[in-house]
PDB file of C-alpha atoms in Angstrom:
ATOM      1  CA  MET A   1     -10.506  26.655   4.261  1.00 39.00           C
ATOM      2  CA  ASN A   2     -12.920  26.873   0.921  1.00 43.00           C
ATOM      3  CA  ASP A   3     -11.271  26.192  -2.328  1.00 48.00           C
ATOM      4  CA  SER A   4     -13.463  26.065  -4.507  1.00 47.00           C
ATOM      5  CA  ALA A   5     -14.575  30.167  -4.757  1.00 47.00           C
ATOM      6  CA  ASP A   6     -15.300  29.666  -7.918  1.00 59.00           C
ATOM      7  CA  TYR A   7     -17.978  26.858  -7.591  1.00 67.00           C
ATOM      8  CA  GLY A   8     -20.468  30.590  -6.928  1.00 74.00           C
ATOM      9  CA  SER A   9     -23.050  29.452  -4.362  1.00 91.00           C
ATOM     10  CA  TYR A  10     -22.513  25.878  -4.092  1.00 95.00           C
ATOM     11  CA  GLY A  11     -24.189  22.585  -2.589  1.00 95.00           C
ATOM     12  CA  VAL A  12     -21.649  19.226  -1.621  1.00 96.00           C
ATOM     13  CA  TYR A  13     -22.711  15.950  -2.629  1.00 97.00           C
ATOM     14  CA  LEU A  14     -21.602  13.370  -2.335  1.00 95.00           C
ATOM     15  CA  TYR A  15     -21.508   9.127  -1.473  1.00 94.00           C
ATOM     16  CA  VAL A  16     -19.833   8.374   2.364  1.00 93.00           C
ATOM     17  CA  PRO A  17     -20.503   4.148   3.117  1.00 91.00           C
ATOM     18  CA  VAL A  18     -18.226   4.915   6.305  1.00 89.00           C
ATOM     19  CA  ILE A  19     -16.105   7.800   7.948  1.00 89.00           C
ATOM     20  CA  HIS A  20     -12.833   8.352   8.003  1.00 88.00           C
ATOM     21  CA  GLU A  21     -10.321  10.974   7.923  1.00 86.00           C
ATOM     22  CA  GLY A  22     -10.069  11.407   4.231  1.00 85.00           C
ATOM     23  CA  ILE A  23     -14.053  11.853   4.373  1.00 89.00           C
ATOM     24  CA  ARG A  24     -13.576  14.664   6.926  1.00 90.00           C
ATOM     25  CA  ARG A  25     -10.595  16.243   4.697  1.00 88.00           C
ATOM     26  CA  TRP A  26     -13.016  17.223   1.849  1.00 90.00           C
ATOM     27  CA  LEU A  27     -15.891  18.109   3.285  1.00 92.00           C
ATOM     28  CA  LEU A  28     -13.258  21.361   5.481  1.00 91.00           C
ATOM     29  CA  ARG A  29     -12.009  22.166   1.994  1.00 88.00           C
ATOM     30  CA  HIS A  30     -15.735  23.216   1.475  1.00 91.00           C
ATOM     31  CA  PHE A  31     -16.282  24.824   4.955  1.00 89.00           C
ATOM     32  CA  ASP A  32     -18.222  27.168   3.009  1.00 89.00           C
ATOM     33  CA  ALA A  33     -20.768  25.025   0.738  1.00 93.00           C
ATOM     34  CA  ARG A  34     -23.953  25.839   1.686  1.00 93.00           C
ATOM     35  CA  PHE A  35     -25.111  22.552   2.631  1.00 95.00           C
ATOM     36  CA  ILE A  36     -23.915  18.883   2.592  1.00 95.00           C
ATOM     37  CA  ALA A  37     -26.289  17.052   0.829  1.00 96.00           C
ATOM     38  CA  LEU A  38     -25.742  12.548   1.287  1.00 96.00           C
ATOM     39  CA  VAL A  39     -27.270  10.136  -1.434  1.00 97.00           C
ATOM     40  CA  GLY A  40     -30.566   8.965  -0.158  1.00 96.00           C
ATOM     41  CA  PRO A  41     -30.504   5.358   1.144  1.00 95.00           C
ATOM     42  CA  ASN A  42     -33.595   4.107  -1.332  1.00 95.00           C
ATOM     43  CA  THR A  43     -30.611   5.394  -4.016  1.00 95.00           C
ATOM     44  CA  LEU A  44     -28.330   3.453  -3.143  1.00 94.00           C
ATOM     45  CA  SER A  45     -30.627   0.095  -2.724  1.00 93.00           C
ATOM     46  CA  GLU A  46     -30.870   0.343  -6.215  1.00 91.00           C
ATOM     47  CA  ARG A  47     -27.305  -0.313  -6.615  1.00 88.00           C
ATOM     48  CA  ARG A  48     -26.436  -4.138  -5.904  1.00 83.00           C
ATOM     49  CA  SER A  49     -22.551  -3.451  -5.395  1.00 79.00           C
ATOM     50  CA  ILE A  50     -23.216  -1.023  -2.257  1.00 86.00           C
ATOM     51  CA  VAL A  51     -25.136  -3.193  -1.198  1.00 85.00           C
ATOM     52  CA  LYS A  52     -22.949  -5.949  -1.142  1.00 80.00           C
ATOM     53  CA  ASP A  53     -20.706  -3.749   0.560  1.00 81.00           C
ATOM     54  CA  ILE A  54     -20.143  -4.706   4.289  1.00 81.00           C
ATOM     55  CA  ARG A  55     -18.884  -1.979   5.815  1.00 81.00           C
ATOM     56  CA  ARG A  56     -21.383   0.130   4.576  1.00 89.00           C
ATOM     57  CA  MET A  57     -22.915   2.234   7.912  1.00 92.00           C
ATOM     58  CA  PRO A  58     -27.215   2.478   7.617  1.00 93.00           C
ATOM     59  CA  THR A  59     -27.455   7.035   6.874  1.00 93.00           C
ATOM     60  CA  ASP A  60     -28.684   7.899   9.933  1.00 93.00           C
ATOM     61  CA  ASP A  61     -25.288   6.580  11.907  1.00 94.00           C
ATOM     62  CA  VAL A  62     -23.657   8.418   9.178  1.00 93.00           C
ATOM     63  CA  LEU A  63     -25.330  11.670   9.249  1.00 93.00           C
ATOM     64  CA  ALA A  64     -25.031  11.794  13.757  1.00 93.00           C
ATOM     65  CA  ALA A  65     -21.354  10.784  12.627  1.00 92.00           C
ATOM     66  CA  LEU A  66     -21.279  14.103  10.331  1.00 92.00           C
ATOM     67  CA  ARG A  67     -22.935  16.759  12.958  1.00 91.00           C
ATOM     68  CA  ALA A  68     -20.435  15.243  15.587  1.00 91.00           C
ATOM     69  CA  LEU A  69     -17.687  16.459  13.499  1.00 89.00           C
ATOM     70  CA  GLN A  70     -19.316  20.209  12.853  1.00 86.00           C
ATOM     71  CA  LEU A  71     -18.685  20.201   9.569  1.00 82.00           C
ATOM     72  CA  THR A  72     -21.835  22.439   8.516  1.00 78.00           C
ATOM     73  CA  ARG A  73     -25.595  23.237  10.089  1.00 82.00           C
ATOM     74  CA  ASP A  74     -26.910  22.337   7.115  1.00 92.00           C
ATOM     75  CA  LEU A  75     -26.877  18.288   6.125  1.00 94.00           C
ATOM     76  CA  ARG A  76     -28.804  16.909   4.202  1.00 95.00           C
ATOM     77  CA  VAL A  77     -30.387  13.443   2.735  1.00 97.00           C
ATOM     78  CA  LEU A  78     -30.995  13.721  -1.081  1.00 97.00           C
ATOM     79  CA  GLU A  79     -31.970  10.418  -3.466  1.00 97.00           C
ATOM     80  CA  PHE A  80     -31.467  11.625  -6.930  1.00 97.00           C
ATOM     81  CA  GLU A  81     -34.983  12.229  -7.407  1.00 96.00           C
ATOM     82  CA  GLU A  82     -34.656  15.630  -5.176  1.00 97.00           C
ATOM     83  CA  LEU A  83     -32.038  16.501  -6.891  1.00 96.00           C
ATOM     84  CA  SER A  84     -34.333  18.403  -8.640  1.00 95.00           C
ATOM     85  CA  SER A  85     -35.532  20.741  -5.796  1.00 95.00           C
ATOM     86  CA  LEU A  86     -31.579  22.500  -5.941  1.00 96.00           C
ATOM     87  CA  GLU A  87     -33.375  24.822  -8.751  1.00 94.00           C
ATOM     88  CA  GLY A  88     -32.683  28.166  -7.707  1.00 93.00           C
ATOM     89  CA  GLU A  89     -31.042  27.783  -4.518  1.00 95.00           C
ATOM     90  CA  ILE A  90     -27.590  26.576  -5.587  1.00 95.00           C
ATOM     91  CA  ALA A  91     -25.162  27.536  -9.055  1.00 94.00           C
ATOM     92  CA  SER A  92     -23.145  24.549  -8.732  1.00 95.00           C
ATOM     93  CA  LEU A  93     -22.956  21.497  -7.023  1.00 96.00           C
ATOM     94  CA  VAL A  94     -19.645  19.699  -5.554  1.00 95.00           C
ATOM     95  CA  MET A  95     -18.550  16.207  -6.165  1.00 94.00           C
ATOM     96  CA  PRO A  96     -16.487  13.427  -5.423  1.00 90.00           C
ATOM     97  CA  LYS A  97     -14.928  11.816  -8.941  1.00 84.00           C
ATOM     98  CA  ASP A  98     -17.307   8.707  -7.773  1.00 84.00           C
ATOM     99  CA  GLU A  99     -18.658   5.884 -10.033  1.00 82.00           C
ATOM    100  CA  LEU A 100     -21.646   6.542  -8.620  1.00 89.00           C
ATOM    101  CA  LEU A 101     -21.235   9.733  -8.236  1.00 91.00           C
ATOM    102  CA  LEU A 102     -21.095  10.941 -12.013  1.00 87.00           C
ATOM    103  CA  GLU A 103     -24.763   9.469 -12.833  1.00 90.00           C
ATOM    104  CA  VAL A 104     -26.065  12.093 -11.177  1.00 93.00           C
ATOM    105  CA  VAL A 105     -25.830  14.680 -14.501  1.00 90.00           C
ATOM    106  CA  SER A 106     -29.121  13.881 -15.384  1.00 90.00           C
ATOM    107  CA  TYR A 107     -30.518  14.347 -12.417  1.00 94.00           C
ATOM    108  CA  LEU A 108     -29.875  17.482 -11.938  1.00 94.00           C
ATOM    109  CA  PRO A 109     -32.343  21.026 -12.859  1.00 93.00           C
ATOM    110  CA  THR A 110     -30.189  22.303 -16.312  1.00 91.00           C
ATOM    111  CA  THR A 111     -29.509  25.689 -13.843  1.00 93.00           C
ATOM    112  CA  VAL A 112     -26.874  23.448 -11.313  1.00 94.00           C
ATOM    113  CA  ILE A 113     -23.390  23.224 -12.222  1.00 92.00           C
ATOM    114  CA  PRO A 114     -22.082  19.237 -11.833  1.00 93.00           C
ATOM    115  CA  VAL A 115     -18.674  19.829 -10.648  1.00 92.00           C
ATOM    116  CA  PHE A 116     -16.277  16.862 -10.056  1.00 88.00           C
ATOM    117  CA  GLU A 117     -13.055  16.601  -8.163  1.00 87.00           C
ATOM    118  CA  SER A 118     -11.256  14.141  -7.734  1.00 76.00           C
ATOM    119  CA  ALA A 119     -10.573  12.342  -4.218  1.00 74.00           C
ATOM    120  CA  PHE A 120      -9.617   9.418  -3.600  1.00 68.00           C
ATOM    121  CA  LEU A 121     -12.682   8.513  -0.778  1.00 71.00           C
ATOM    122  CA  ARG A 122     -13.471   4.983  -1.870  1.00 69.00           C
ATOM    123  CA  TRP A 123     -12.486   2.008  -4.720  1.00 61.00           C
ATOM    124  CA  ASP A 124     -14.738   1.725  -6.919  1.00 61.00           C
ATOM    125  CA  HIS A 125     -14.564   0.658 -11.151  1.00 54.00           C
ATOM    126  CA  GLY A 126     -13.432   4.223 -12.136  1.00 56.00           C
ATOM    127  CA  ASN A 127     -10.346   3.731  -9.152  1.00 51.00           C
ATOM    128  CA  VAL A 128      -9.420   0.566 -10.057  1.00 46.00           C
ATOM    129  CA  ILE A 129      -9.030   0.814 -13.080  1.00 41.00           C
ATOM    130  CA  PHE A 130      -7.342   3.938 -13.338  1.00 41.00           C
ATOM    131  CA  ALA A 131      -4.640   2.429  -9.962  1.00 37.00           C
ATOM    132  CA  GLU A 132      -2.370   1.047 -12.595  1.00 36.00           C
ATOM    133  CA  PRO A 133       0.023   1.990 -13.992  1.00 33.00           C
ATOM    134  CA  ARG A 134      -1.225   3.691 -17.855  1.00 31.00           C
ATOM    135  CA  PRO A 135       0.286   6.628 -20.346  1.00 32.00           C
ATOM    136  CA  VAL A 136       0.280  10.354 -19.974  1.00 33.00           C
ATOM    137  CA  SER A 137      -0.031  10.170 -23.842  1.00 32.00           C
ATOM    138  CA  GLN A 138      -0.238   7.833 -26.788  1.00 32.00           C
ATOM    139  CA  LYS A 139       2.059   9.182 -29.447  1.00 33.00           C
ATOM    140  CA  GLY A 140       4.568  12.591 -30.557  1.00 35.00           C
ATOM    141  CA  ASP A 141       5.298  15.821 -29.075  1.00 43.00           C
ATOM    142  CA  ILE A 142       5.235  16.165 -25.931  1.00 50.00           C
ATOM    143  CA  ALA A 143       4.174  19.190 -24.115  1.00 55.00           C
ATOM    144  CA  LEU A 144       4.666  20.491 -20.713  1.00 59.00           C
ATOM    145  CA  ALA A 145       1.798  21.705 -19.461  1.00 59.00           C
ATOM    146  CA  ASP A 146       0.352  17.974 -20.718  1.00 74.00           C
ATOM    147  CA  ILE A 147       3.152  16.101 -18.823  1.00 83.00           C
ATOM    148  CA  TRP A 148       1.768  17.855 -15.600  1.00 83.00           C
ATOM    149  CA  GLY A 149      -1.707  17.645 -16.287  1.00 83.00           C
ATOM    150  CA  GLY A 150      -1.516  14.250 -16.833  1.00 86.00           C
ATOM    151  CA  LEU A 151       0.477  13.033 -13.759  1.00 89.00           C
ATOM    152  CA  ASP A 152      -1.443  15.864 -11.728  1.00 86.00           C
ATOM    153  CA  GLU A 153      -4.370  13.767 -12.822  1.00 86.00           C
ATOM    154  CA  LEU A 154      -2.885   9.763 -12.133  1.00 86.00           C
ATOM    155  CA  ALA A 155      -1.258  11.012  -8.808  1.00 85.00           C
ATOM    156  CA  SER A 156      -4.851  11.986  -7.994  1.00 83.00           C
ATOM    157  CA  TRP A 157      -5.563   7.994  -7.503  1.00 76.00           C
ATOM    158  CA  SER A 158      -2.809   7.181  -5.513  1.00 76.00           C
ATOM    159  CA  PRO A 159      -4.020   6.319  -2.037  1.00 69.00           C
ATOM    160  CA  ASP A 160      -1.363   7.887   0.060  1.00 66.00           C
ATOM    161  CA  TRP A 161      -3.609  11.174   1.561  1.00 63.00           C
ATOM    162  CA  TRP A 162       0.202  12.050   2.884  1.00 62.00           C
ATOM    163  CA  ARG A 163       1.672  12.557  -0.965  1.00 73.00           C
ATOM    164  CA  GLN A 164       0.573  11.631  -4.012  1.00 83.00           C
ATOM    165  CA  VAL A 165       2.591  11.323  -6.843  1.00 89.00           C
ATOM    166  CA  ALA A 166       3.121  10.351 -10.297  1.00 91.00           C
ATOM    167  CA  SER A 167       5.832   9.567 -12.657  1.00 93.00           C
ATOM    168  CA  ALA A 168       7.130   9.396 -16.007  1.00 94.00           C
ATOM    169  CA  LEU A 169       9.447   7.543 -18.239  1.00 95.00           C
ATOM    170  CA  ILE A 170      10.392   9.788 -21.736  1.00 93.00           C
ATOM    171  CA  VAL A 171      11.338   7.689 -24.225  1.00 93.00           C
ATOM    172  CA  ASN A 172      12.257   9.587 -27.646  1.00 89.00           C
ATOM    173  CA  GLY A 173       9.394  12.047 -27.202  1.00 86.00           C
ATOM    174  CA  GLU A 174       7.233   9.515 -26.200  1.00 87.00           C
ATOM    175  CA  VAL A 175       5.066   8.108 -22.894  1.00 90.00           C
ATOM    176  CA  ALA A 176       6.422   4.838 -22.092  1.00 92.00           C
ATOM    177  CA  VAL A 177       5.658   4.873 -18.379  1.00 91.00           C
ATOM    178  CA  ALA A 178       3.763   6.555 -15.830  1.00 92.00           C
ATOM    179  CA  ALA A 179       2.960   5.236 -12.674  1.00 90.00           C
ATOM    180  CA  HIS A 180       2.028   6.971  -8.987  1.00 85.00           C
ATOM    181  CA  ASN A 181       2.795   5.694  -5.953  1.00 82.00           C
ATOM    182  CA  ARG A 182       0.993   2.384  -4.874  1.00 79.00           C
ATOM    183  CA  PRO A 183       1.492   0.683  -1.442  1.00 73.00           C
ATOM    184  CA  LEU A 184       2.063  -2.710  -1.236  1.00 66.00           C
ATOM    185  CA  PRO A 185       1.545  -5.539  -0.272  1.00 59.00           C
ATOM    186  CA  ASN A 186      -1.765  -4.124  -1.578  1.00 53.00           C
ATOM    187  CA  GLU A 187      -3.965  -1.779  -1.228  1.00 55.00           C
ATOM    188  CA  GLU A 188      -6.400  -2.461   1.485  1.00 53.00           C
ATOM    189  CA  ALA A 189      -3.101  -3.534   4.242  1.00 51.00           C
ATOM    190  CA  VAL A 190      -2.061  -0.074   4.444  1.00 52.00           C
ATOM    191  CA  LEU A 191      -5.770   1.454   4.583  1.00 53.00           C
ATOM    192  CA  MET A 192      -6.854  -1.469   7.522  1.00 48.00           C
ATOM    193  CA  ARG A 193      -3.473  -0.788   9.179  1.00 50.00           C
ATOM    194  CA  GLY A 194      -1.533   2.044   7.570  1.00 53.00           C
ATOM    195  CA  ASP A 195       1.417   3.110   7.038  1.00 50.00           C
ATOM    196  CA  PRO A 196       3.801   2.740   9.498  1.00 43.00           C
ATOM    197  CA  ARG A 197       6.126   5.780   8.057  1.00 45.00           C
ATOM    198  CA  ALA A 198       3.489   8.003   9.415  1.00 48.00           C
ATOM    199  CA  ILE A 199       5.661   7.274  13.284  1.00 41.00           C
ATOM    200  CA  PHE A 200       8.773   9.063  11.963  1.00 41.00           C
ATOM    201  CA  ASN A 201       9.042  13.089  10.659  1.00 48.00           C
ATOM    202  CA  LYS A 202       9.478  14.123   7.743  1.00 52.00           C
ATOM    203  CA  GLY A 203      13.176  12.602   6.314  1.00 51.00           C
ATOM    204  CA  VAL A 204      13.352  10.064   8.788  1.00 46.00           C
ATOM    205  CA  HIS A 205      13.471   6.585   8.381  1.00 46.00           C
ATOM    206  CA  ILE A 206      12.200   7.153   4.638  1.00 55.00           C
ATOM    207  CA  GLU A 207      12.280   3.659   3.643  1.00 53.00           C
ATOM    208  CA  LEU A 208      10.058   2.773   6.262  1.00 50.00           C
ATOM    209  CA  SER A 209       7.094   2.298   3.971  1.00 61.00           C
ATOM    210  CA  SER A 210       4.274   0.426   2.655  1.00 59.00           C
ATOM    211  CA  TYR A 211       4.603   2.521  -0.497  1.00 73.00           C
ATOM    212  CA  LEU A 212       6.429   1.863  -3.921  1.00 84.00           C
ATOM    213  CA  HIS A 213       7.400   5.443  -4.442  1.00 88.00           C
ATOM    214  CA  ALA A 214       6.026   6.911  -8.520  1.00 92.00           C
ATOM    215  CA  GLU A 215      10.037   6.692 -10.208  1.00 93.00           C
ATOM    216  CA  ALA A 216      10.686   3.208  -7.897  1.00 92.00           C
ATOM    217  CA  HIS A 217       7.383   1.932  -9.669  1.00 91.00           C
ATOM    218  CA  VAL A 218       8.585   3.561 -13.369  1.00 94.00           C
ATOM    219  CA  ILE A 219      11.917   2.516 -13.279  1.00 94.00           C
ATOM    220  CA  ALA A 220      10.900  -0.447 -12.084  1.00 92.00           C
ATOM    221  CA  GLU A 221       7.809  -1.390 -14.476  1.00 92.00           C
ATOM    222  CA  ALA A 222      10.029  -0.380 -17.304  1.00 94.00           C
ATOM    223  CA  ALA A 223      12.486  -2.850 -16.701  1.00 94.00           C
ATOM    224  CA  ARG A 224       9.944  -5.460 -16.345  1.00 92.00           C
ATOM    225  CA  ARG A 225       8.418  -4.330 -20.234  1.00 93.00           C
ATOM    226  CA  GLY A 226      12.132  -4.275 -21.259  1.00 94.00           C
ATOM    227  CA  ILE A 227      11.726  -0.860 -22.031  1.00 95.00           C
ATOM    228  CA  ALA A 228      15.443   1.208 -22.075  1.00 94.00           C
ATOM    229  CA  THR A 229      15.890   4.184 -19.653  1.00 96.00           C
ATOM    230  CA  GLU A 230      19.648   5.217 -20.943  1.00 95.00           C
ATOM    231  CA  GLY A 231      19.012   8.490 -21.934  1.00 95.00           C
ATOM    232  CA  ALA A 232      15.565   8.537 -21.306  1.00 95.00           C
ATOM    233  CA  ASP A 233      14.210  11.462 -19.778  1.00 95.00           C
ATOM    234  CA  LEU A 234      12.142  10.870 -16.407  1.00 95.00           C
ATOM    235  CA  TYR A 235       9.458  13.557 -15.250  1.00 95.00           C
ATOM    236  CA  VAL A 236       8.277  13.720 -11.501  1.00 94.00           C
ATOM    237  CA  THR A 237       5.405  16.061  -9.650  1.00 91.00           C
ATOM    238  CA  THR A 238       7.826  16.165  -6.297  1.00 88.00           C
ATOM    239  CA  PHE A 239      11.466  15.870  -6.591  1.00 90.00           C
ATOM    240  CA  PRO A 240      12.721  12.093  -5.549  1.00 90.00           C
ATOM    241  CA  CYS A 241      13.948  10.624  -1.594  1.00 85.00           C
ATOM    242  CA  PRO A 242      17.695  10.121  -1.913  1.00 85.00           C
ATOM    243  CA  VAL A 243      15.930   6.192  -1.857  1.00 87.00           C
ATOM    244  CA  CYS A 244      14.597   6.919  -4.691  1.00 91.00           C
ATOM    245  CA  ALA A 245      17.889   8.850  -6.418  1.00 92.00           C
ATOM    246  CA  LYS A 246      19.988   6.873  -5.933  1.00 93.00           C
ATOM    247  CA  LEU A 247      17.901   4.227  -8.291  1.00 93.00           C
ATOM    248  CA  LEU A 248      17.307   6.489 -10.995  1.00 96.00           C
ATOM    249  CA  ALA A 249      21.494   7.718 -10.816  1.00 95.00           C
ATOM    250  CA  ALA A 250      22.106   3.950 -11.917  1.00 95.00           C
ATOM    251  CA  THR A 251      19.096   4.104 -14.990  1.00 96.00           C
ATOM    252  CA  GLY A 252      21.174   6.758 -16.682  1.00 95.00           C
ATOM    253  CA  ILE A 253      19.151   8.412 -17.974  1.00 96.00           C
ATOM    254  CA  ALA A 254      19.984  11.543 -18.799  1.00 95.00           C
ATOM    255  CA  ARG A 255      17.418  14.528 -17.235  1.00 93.00           C
ATOM    256  CA  LEU A 256      14.870  14.309 -14.811  1.00 93.00           C
ATOM    257  CA  TYR A 257      12.189  16.968 -14.375  1.00 92.00           C
ATOM    258  CA  TYR A 258      10.749  17.945 -11.332  1.00 90.00           C
ATOM    259  CA  ARG A 259       8.280  20.137  -9.895  1.00 85.00           C
ATOM    260  CA  ASP A 260       7.857  20.764  -5.914  1.00 80.00           C
ATOM    261  CA  GLY A 261      10.789  20.245  -4.071  1.00 75.00           C
ATOM    262  CA  TYR A 262      11.594  18.032  -1.424  1.00 65.00           C
ATOM    263  CA  SER A 263      11.585  17.540   3.007  1.00 53.00           C
ATOM    264  CA  VAL A 264      15.508  16.070   2.424  1.00 60.00           C
ATOM    265  CA  LEU A 265      17.192  16.774  -0.791  1.00 63.00           C
ATOM    266  CA  ASP A 266      20.247  14.782  -0.976  1.00 74.00           C
ATOM    267  CA  GLY A 267      19.611  12.718  -3.962  1.00 83.00           C
ATOM    268  CA  GLU A 268      20.385  16.023  -5.636  1.00 87.00           C
ATOM    269  CA  GLU A 269      24.643  15.200  -5.377  1.00 87.00           C
ATOM    270  CA  VAL A 270      23.211  11.269  -5.807  1.00 91.00           C
ATOM    271  CA  LEU A 271      21.751  12.787  -9.353  1.00 93.00           C
ATOM    272  CA  LEU A 272      24.197  15.559 -10.084  1.00 91.00           C
ATOM    273  CA  GLY A 273      27.089  12.670  -9.828  1.00 92.00           C
ATOM    274  CA  ALA A 274      25.221  10.848 -11.590  1.00 94.00           C
ATOM    275  CA  GLY A 275      25.873  12.794 -14.762  1.00 94.00           C
ATOM    276  CA  ILE A 276      21.647  13.784 -14.896  1.00 94.00           C
ATOM    277  CA  GLU A 277      20.716  16.493 -15.608  1.00 92.00           C
ATOM    278  CA  ILE A 278      18.173  18.046 -13.707  1.00 91.00           C
ATOM    279  CA  VAL A 279      15.220  20.715 -14.136  1.00 88.00           C
ATOM    280  CA  GLN A 280      12.892  22.128 -12.372  1.00 85.00           C
ATOM    281  CA  ALA A 281      10.141  23.088 -13.524  1.00 79.00           C
ATOM    282  CA  GLN A 282       8.114  26.514 -12.957  1.00 62.00           C
TER     283      GLN A 282
END
């Protein structure tokens, strides 16, 4: 289950206010880590935004819950000031990219490499800002590698654990609009109630979802800004669903670039019928 073989001998460090499925899945990815360490209560008590979080469980309760999940034999609590003790024990410390944990760099010994992975496990200032549509690139010629790398980063901020998707509209060689899939009316609603789409099998009742798909998000944002889509290119990390394909067919885009497949490919006929060239990135 470990996707981090290139980290060498490593430990995991994170802040866990509450136990949820996203936390469990991320920790399962690092089942082979030497240990799992939680940010200590003294460190947390010094940060006003965390103290005000009414969801936050006591550290002892989080420890008990993680022990019940049996994700590791070595479960620790470490204050920032105690991270120096890791010298000589591990080569790297893997953490979710979290505003709080970015401070860890100044506390680690020079022999331990900090590794930050994109993982949306809680709201902080960083991912609240990044949750809004933003350009993948500012200007100039756009290389394929730059497009997909930027879209992967943008997709990682989507709170949809099942399918994180990002899309970009390219006009005259520049990124005009870029966005990821996001829930409506807001993120809090789907985090509390879940997504009704989850009760259906793949490809069934695609329209019954709380999420605005990335392609639809891009087209709507282009309309709001008055950006013409006629003759433009659209990049999307996952092939459009039939609903989005119909929307794209009416936009007049010239080319659709996609990288991954999708469980329902009915949209291909719709796109081709609209004269849109379909290109799968290699």
